Amino acid sequence: MIRRHALQSGGSPAKTIVGWERFDDYPKPAEHEPLGINYVYDFDRKKLRVECPELDLVVVDLPIGKGVAEQISMSDGGDKLAGWPCWIQEPAYPYCPRCGELMQFVFQLTTDGHVPFMFGDQGIAYLFQCSQHPEVVAFEWQCH
Ligand SMILES: [Zn+2]
């Protein structure tokens, strides 16, 4: 099935960005493992071990089910420039069609945020750019 999403005829009124608010943003748990954080679950003991070999860091006997990964870091789910994508599903960085490199996250738009548009079922849209080919951008969205 293919879903088509289009703005109503005439689109929505233009808005101007009048300012930015700086804040810290971190990757969602789904990106922790590729970034070097490993979670080792001991379901019999209901304990969790978190390891980051690059930092020679090991934390043991954390309680399972207490949102440890979410407490380590989360991504903001609002409209934003830069930071980390707030993936609704699994991380899905696109590859540049020219050089094959993973593209970099640039911008995020949420359903009915500053842009009055619904990306699927309360979805979030992401804009990416190739670091080697700045004229190459990709747009994708995920929803629940
Ligand atoms: Zn490229």
mmCIF file of C-alpha atoms and ligand atoms in Angstrom:
data_model
loop_
_atom_site.group_PDB
_atom_site.id
_atom_site.type_symbol
_atom_site.label_atom_id
_atom_site.label_comp_id
_atom_site.label_asym_id
_atom_site.label_seq_id
_atom_site.Cartn_x
_atom_site.Cartn_y
_atom_site.Cartn_z
ATOM 1 C CA MET A 1 0.000 0.000 0.000
ATOM 2 C CA ILE A 2 1.238 3.448 -0.809
ATOM 3 C CA ARG A 3 0.137 6.397 1.200
ATOM 4 C CA ARG A 4 0.133 9.811 -0.317
ATOM 5 C CA HIS A 5 0.470 12.829 1.869
ATOM 6 C CA ALA A 6 0.066 16.272 0.455
ATOM 7 C CA LEU A 7 -0.589 19.676 1.834
ATOM 8 C CA GLN A 8 -4.013 21.048 1.065
ATOM 9 C CA SER A 9 -4.161 23.171 -2.017
ATOM 10 C CA GLY A 10 -2.480 26.461 -1.392
ATOM 11 C CA GLY A 11 -0.296 24.900 1.303
ATOM 12 C CA SER A 12 0.028 26.444 4.692
ATOM 13 C CA PRO A 13 1.018 30.009 5.401
ATOM 14 C CA ALA A 14 4.727 30.704 5.461
ATOM 15 C CA LYS A 15 6.402 31.147 8.815
ATOM 16 C CA THR A 16 9.638 32.870 9.632
ATOM 17 C CA ILE A 17 12.133 31.485 12.112
ATOM 18 C CA VAL A 18 12.616 34.348 14.520
ATOM 19 C CA GLY A 19 15.052 32.777 16.946
ATOM 20 C CA TRP A 20 16.764 29.684 18.240
ATOM 21 C CA GLU A 21 17.050 28.201 21.693
ATOM 22 C CA ARG A 22 20.194 26.203 22.417
ATOM 23 C CA PHE A 23 19.831 22.964 24.356
ATOM 24 C CA ASP A 24 21.755 19.730 24.838
ATOM 25 C CA ASP A 25 20.608 16.774 22.791
ATOM 26 C CA TYR A 26 21.773 13.168 22.958
ATOM 27 C CA PRO A 27 21.183 9.976 20.985
ATOM 28 C CA LYS A 28 18.280 7.682 21.735
ATOM 29 C CA PRO A 29 19.099 4.245 23.179
ATOM 30 C CA ALA A 30 18.691 2.641 19.733
ATOM 31 C CA GLU A 31 21.918 4.405 18.732
ATOM 32 C CA HIS A 32 23.909 3.545 21.855
ATOM 33 C CA GLU A 33 25.326 0.250 20.641
ATOM 34 C CA PRO A 34 26.721 1.595 17.334
ATOM 35 C CA LEU A 35 28.246 4.430 19.378
ATOM 36 C CA GLY A 36 30.019 1.979 21.688
ATOM 37 C CA ILE A 37 27.711 1.475 24.657
ATOM 38 C CA ASN A 38 26.816 -2.164 25.274
ATOM 39 C CA TYR A 39 23.993 -3.451 27.445
ATOM 40 C CA VAL A 40 24.367 -6.969 28.836
ATOM 41 C CA TYR A 41 21.170 -8.286 30.394
ATOM 42 C CA ASP A 42 21.129 -10.973 33.069
ATOM 43 C CA PHE A 43 17.437 -11.804 33.146
ATOM 44 C CA ASP A 44 17.846 -14.481 35.821
ATOM 45 C CA ARG A 45 19.255 -11.931 38.266
ATOM 46 C CA LYS A 46 17.201 -9.063 36.791
ATOM 47 C CA LYS A 47 20.387 -7.062 36.524
ATOM 48 C CA LEU A 48 21.953 -5.035 33.760
ATOM 49 C CA ARG A 49 25.605 -4.406 32.966
ATOM 50 C CA VAL A 50 26.536 -1.340 30.911
ATOM 51 C CA GLU A 51 29.902 -1.253 29.185
ATOM 52 C CA CYS A 52 31.711 1.380 27.157
ATOM 53 C CA PRO A 53 35.087 -0.133 26.195
ATOM 54 C CA GLU A 54 36.366 3.076 24.599
ATOM 55 C CA LEU A 55 36.068 4.824 27.958
ATOM 56 C CA ASP A 56 37.079 1.731 29.917
ATOM 57 C CA LEU A 57 33.759 2.116 31.729
ATOM 58 C CA VAL A 58 31.754 -0.723 33.253
ATOM 59 C CA VAL A 59 28.693 -0.298 35.461
ATOM 60 C CA VAL A 60 27.277 -3.485 36.961
ATOM 61 C CA ASP A 61 24.143 -4.657 38.736
ATOM 62 C CA LEU A 62 21.809 -1.988 37.482
ATOM 63 C CA PRO A 63 18.133 -2.907 37.788
ATOM 64 C CA ILE A 64 16.444 -4.146 34.613
ATOM 65 C CA GLY A 65 13.285 -2.312 33.704
ATOM 66 C CA LYS A 66 14.171 1.035 35.233
ATOM 67 C CA GLY A 67 14.873 2.788 31.938
ATOM 68 C CA VAL A 68 18.641 2.818 32.372
ATOM 69 C CA ALA A 69 19.313 3.361 28.667
ATOM 70 C CA GLU A 70 16.824 6.233 28.543
ATOM 71 C CA GLN A 71 18.484 7.782 31.587
ATOM 72 C CA ILE A 72 21.888 7.564 29.915
ATOM 73 C CA SER A 73 20.673 9.611 26.982
ATOM 74 C CA MET A 74 17.604 10.550 24.992
ATOM 75 C CA SER A 75 16.911 12.670 21.976
ATOM 76 C CA ASP A 76 14.543 15.608 22.047
ATOM 77 C CA GLY A 77 11.371 14.927 20.078
ATOM 78 C CA GLY A 78 10.587 18.469 18.969
ATOM 79 C CA ASP A 79 11.454 20.577 15.959
ATOM 80 C CA LYS A 80 15.192 21.193 15.966
ATOM 81 C CA LEU A 81 18.297 21.996 13.965
ATOM 82 C CA ALA A 82 21.188 19.554 14.527
ATOM 83 C CA GLY A 83 21.451 17.267 17.524
ATOM 84 C CA TRP A 84 20.306 13.678 17.159
ATOM 85 C CA PRO A 85 17.284 12.290 15.315
ATOM 86 C CA CYS A 86 14.497 11.273 17.645
ATOM 87 C CA TRP A 87 13.838 8.018 15.802
ATOM 88 C CA ILE A 88 10.381 6.572 16.280
ATOM 89 C CA GLN A 89 11.470 3.283 14.774
ATOM 90 C CA GLU A 90 15.000 2.011 14.260
ATOM 91 C CA PRO A 91 17.745 4.438 13.203
ATOM 92 C CA ALA A 92 17.717 4.786 9.421
ATOM 93 C CA TYR A 93 20.422 7.169 8.284
ATOM 94 C CA PRO A 94 20.334 7.353 4.478
ATOM 95 C CA TYR A 95 23.368 6.833 2.273
ATOM 96 C CA CYS A 96 24.461 9.471 -0.195
ATOM 97 C CA PRO A 97 23.588 8.257 -3.726
ATOM 98 C CA ARG A 98 26.813 9.801 -5.061
ATOM 99 C CA CYS A 99 29.497 8.613 -2.642
ATOM 100 C CA GLY A 100 27.729 5.953 -0.566
ATOM 101 C CA GLU A 101 28.598 7.579 2.770
ATOM 102 C CA LEU A 102 26.097 7.830 5.595
ATOM 103 C CA MET A 103 24.429 11.204 5.518
ATOM 104 C CA GLN A 104 24.412 13.564 8.484
ATOM 105 C CA PHE A 105 21.333 14.624 10.391
ATOM 106 C CA VAL A 106 20.451 18.276 9.868
ATOM 107 C CA PHE A 107 16.878 19.047 10.870
ATOM 108 C CA GLN A 108 13.842 17.475 12.490
ATOM 109 C CA LEU A 109 10.178 18.372 12.118
ATOM 110 C CA THR A 110 7.455 16.914 14.289
ATOM 111 C CA THR A 111 3.843 16.421 13.422
ATOM 112 C CA ASP A 112 1.954 19.650 13.991
ATOM 113 C CA GLY A 113 5.027 21.355 15.403
ATOM 114 C CA HIS A 114 6.045 24.585 13.736
ATOM 115 C CA VAL A 115 4.839 23.121 10.446
ATOM 116 C CA PRO A 116 1.129 22.226 10.497
ATOM 117 C CA PHE A 117 1.461 18.819 8.871
ATOM 118 C CA MET A 118 0.990 15.269 10.079
ATOM 119 C CA PHE A 119 3.747 12.859 9.074
ATOM 120 C CA GLY A 120 1.801 9.590 9.120
ATOM 121 C CA ASP A 121 0.515 8.728 12.577
ATOM 122 C CA GLN A 122 2.045 11.457 14.753
ATOM 123 C CA GLY A 123 5.321 10.960 12.938
ATOM 124 C CA ILE A 124 8.585 12.832 12.840
ATOM 125 C CA ALA A 125 10.387 13.927 9.680
ATOM 126 C CA TYR A 126 14.158 14.161 9.257
ATOM 127 C CA LEU A 127 16.373 16.041 6.845
ATOM 128 C CA PHE A 128 19.880 14.737 6.119
ATOM 129 C CA GLN A 129 22.818 16.080 4.130
ATOM 130 C CA CYS A 130 25.941 14.500 2.715
ATOM 131 C CA SER A 131 29.082 15.934 4.280
ATOM 132 C CA GLN A 132 30.992 15.490 1.001
ATOM 133 C CA HIS A 133 28.184 16.679 -1.290
ATOM 134 C CA PRO A 134 26.300 19.449 0.528
ATOM 135 C CA GLU A 135 23.902 19.797 -2.391
ATOM 136 C CA VAL A 136 22.672 16.229 -1.743
ATOM 137 C CA VAL A 137 19.967 16.080 0.900
ATOM 138 C CA ALA A 138 17.494 13.394 1.890
ATOM 139 C CA PHE A 139 14.121 13.640 3.578
ATOM 140 C CA GLU A 140 12.391 10.799 5.365
ATOM 141 C CA TRP A 141 9.880 10.309 8.119
ATOM 142 C CA GLN A 142 8.865 7.646 10.569
ATOM 143 C CA CYS A 143 5.665 7.135 12.483
ATOM 144 C CA HIS A 144 4.192 4.774 15.040
HETATM 145 ZN ZN ZN B 1 28.079 12.187 -0.917
#
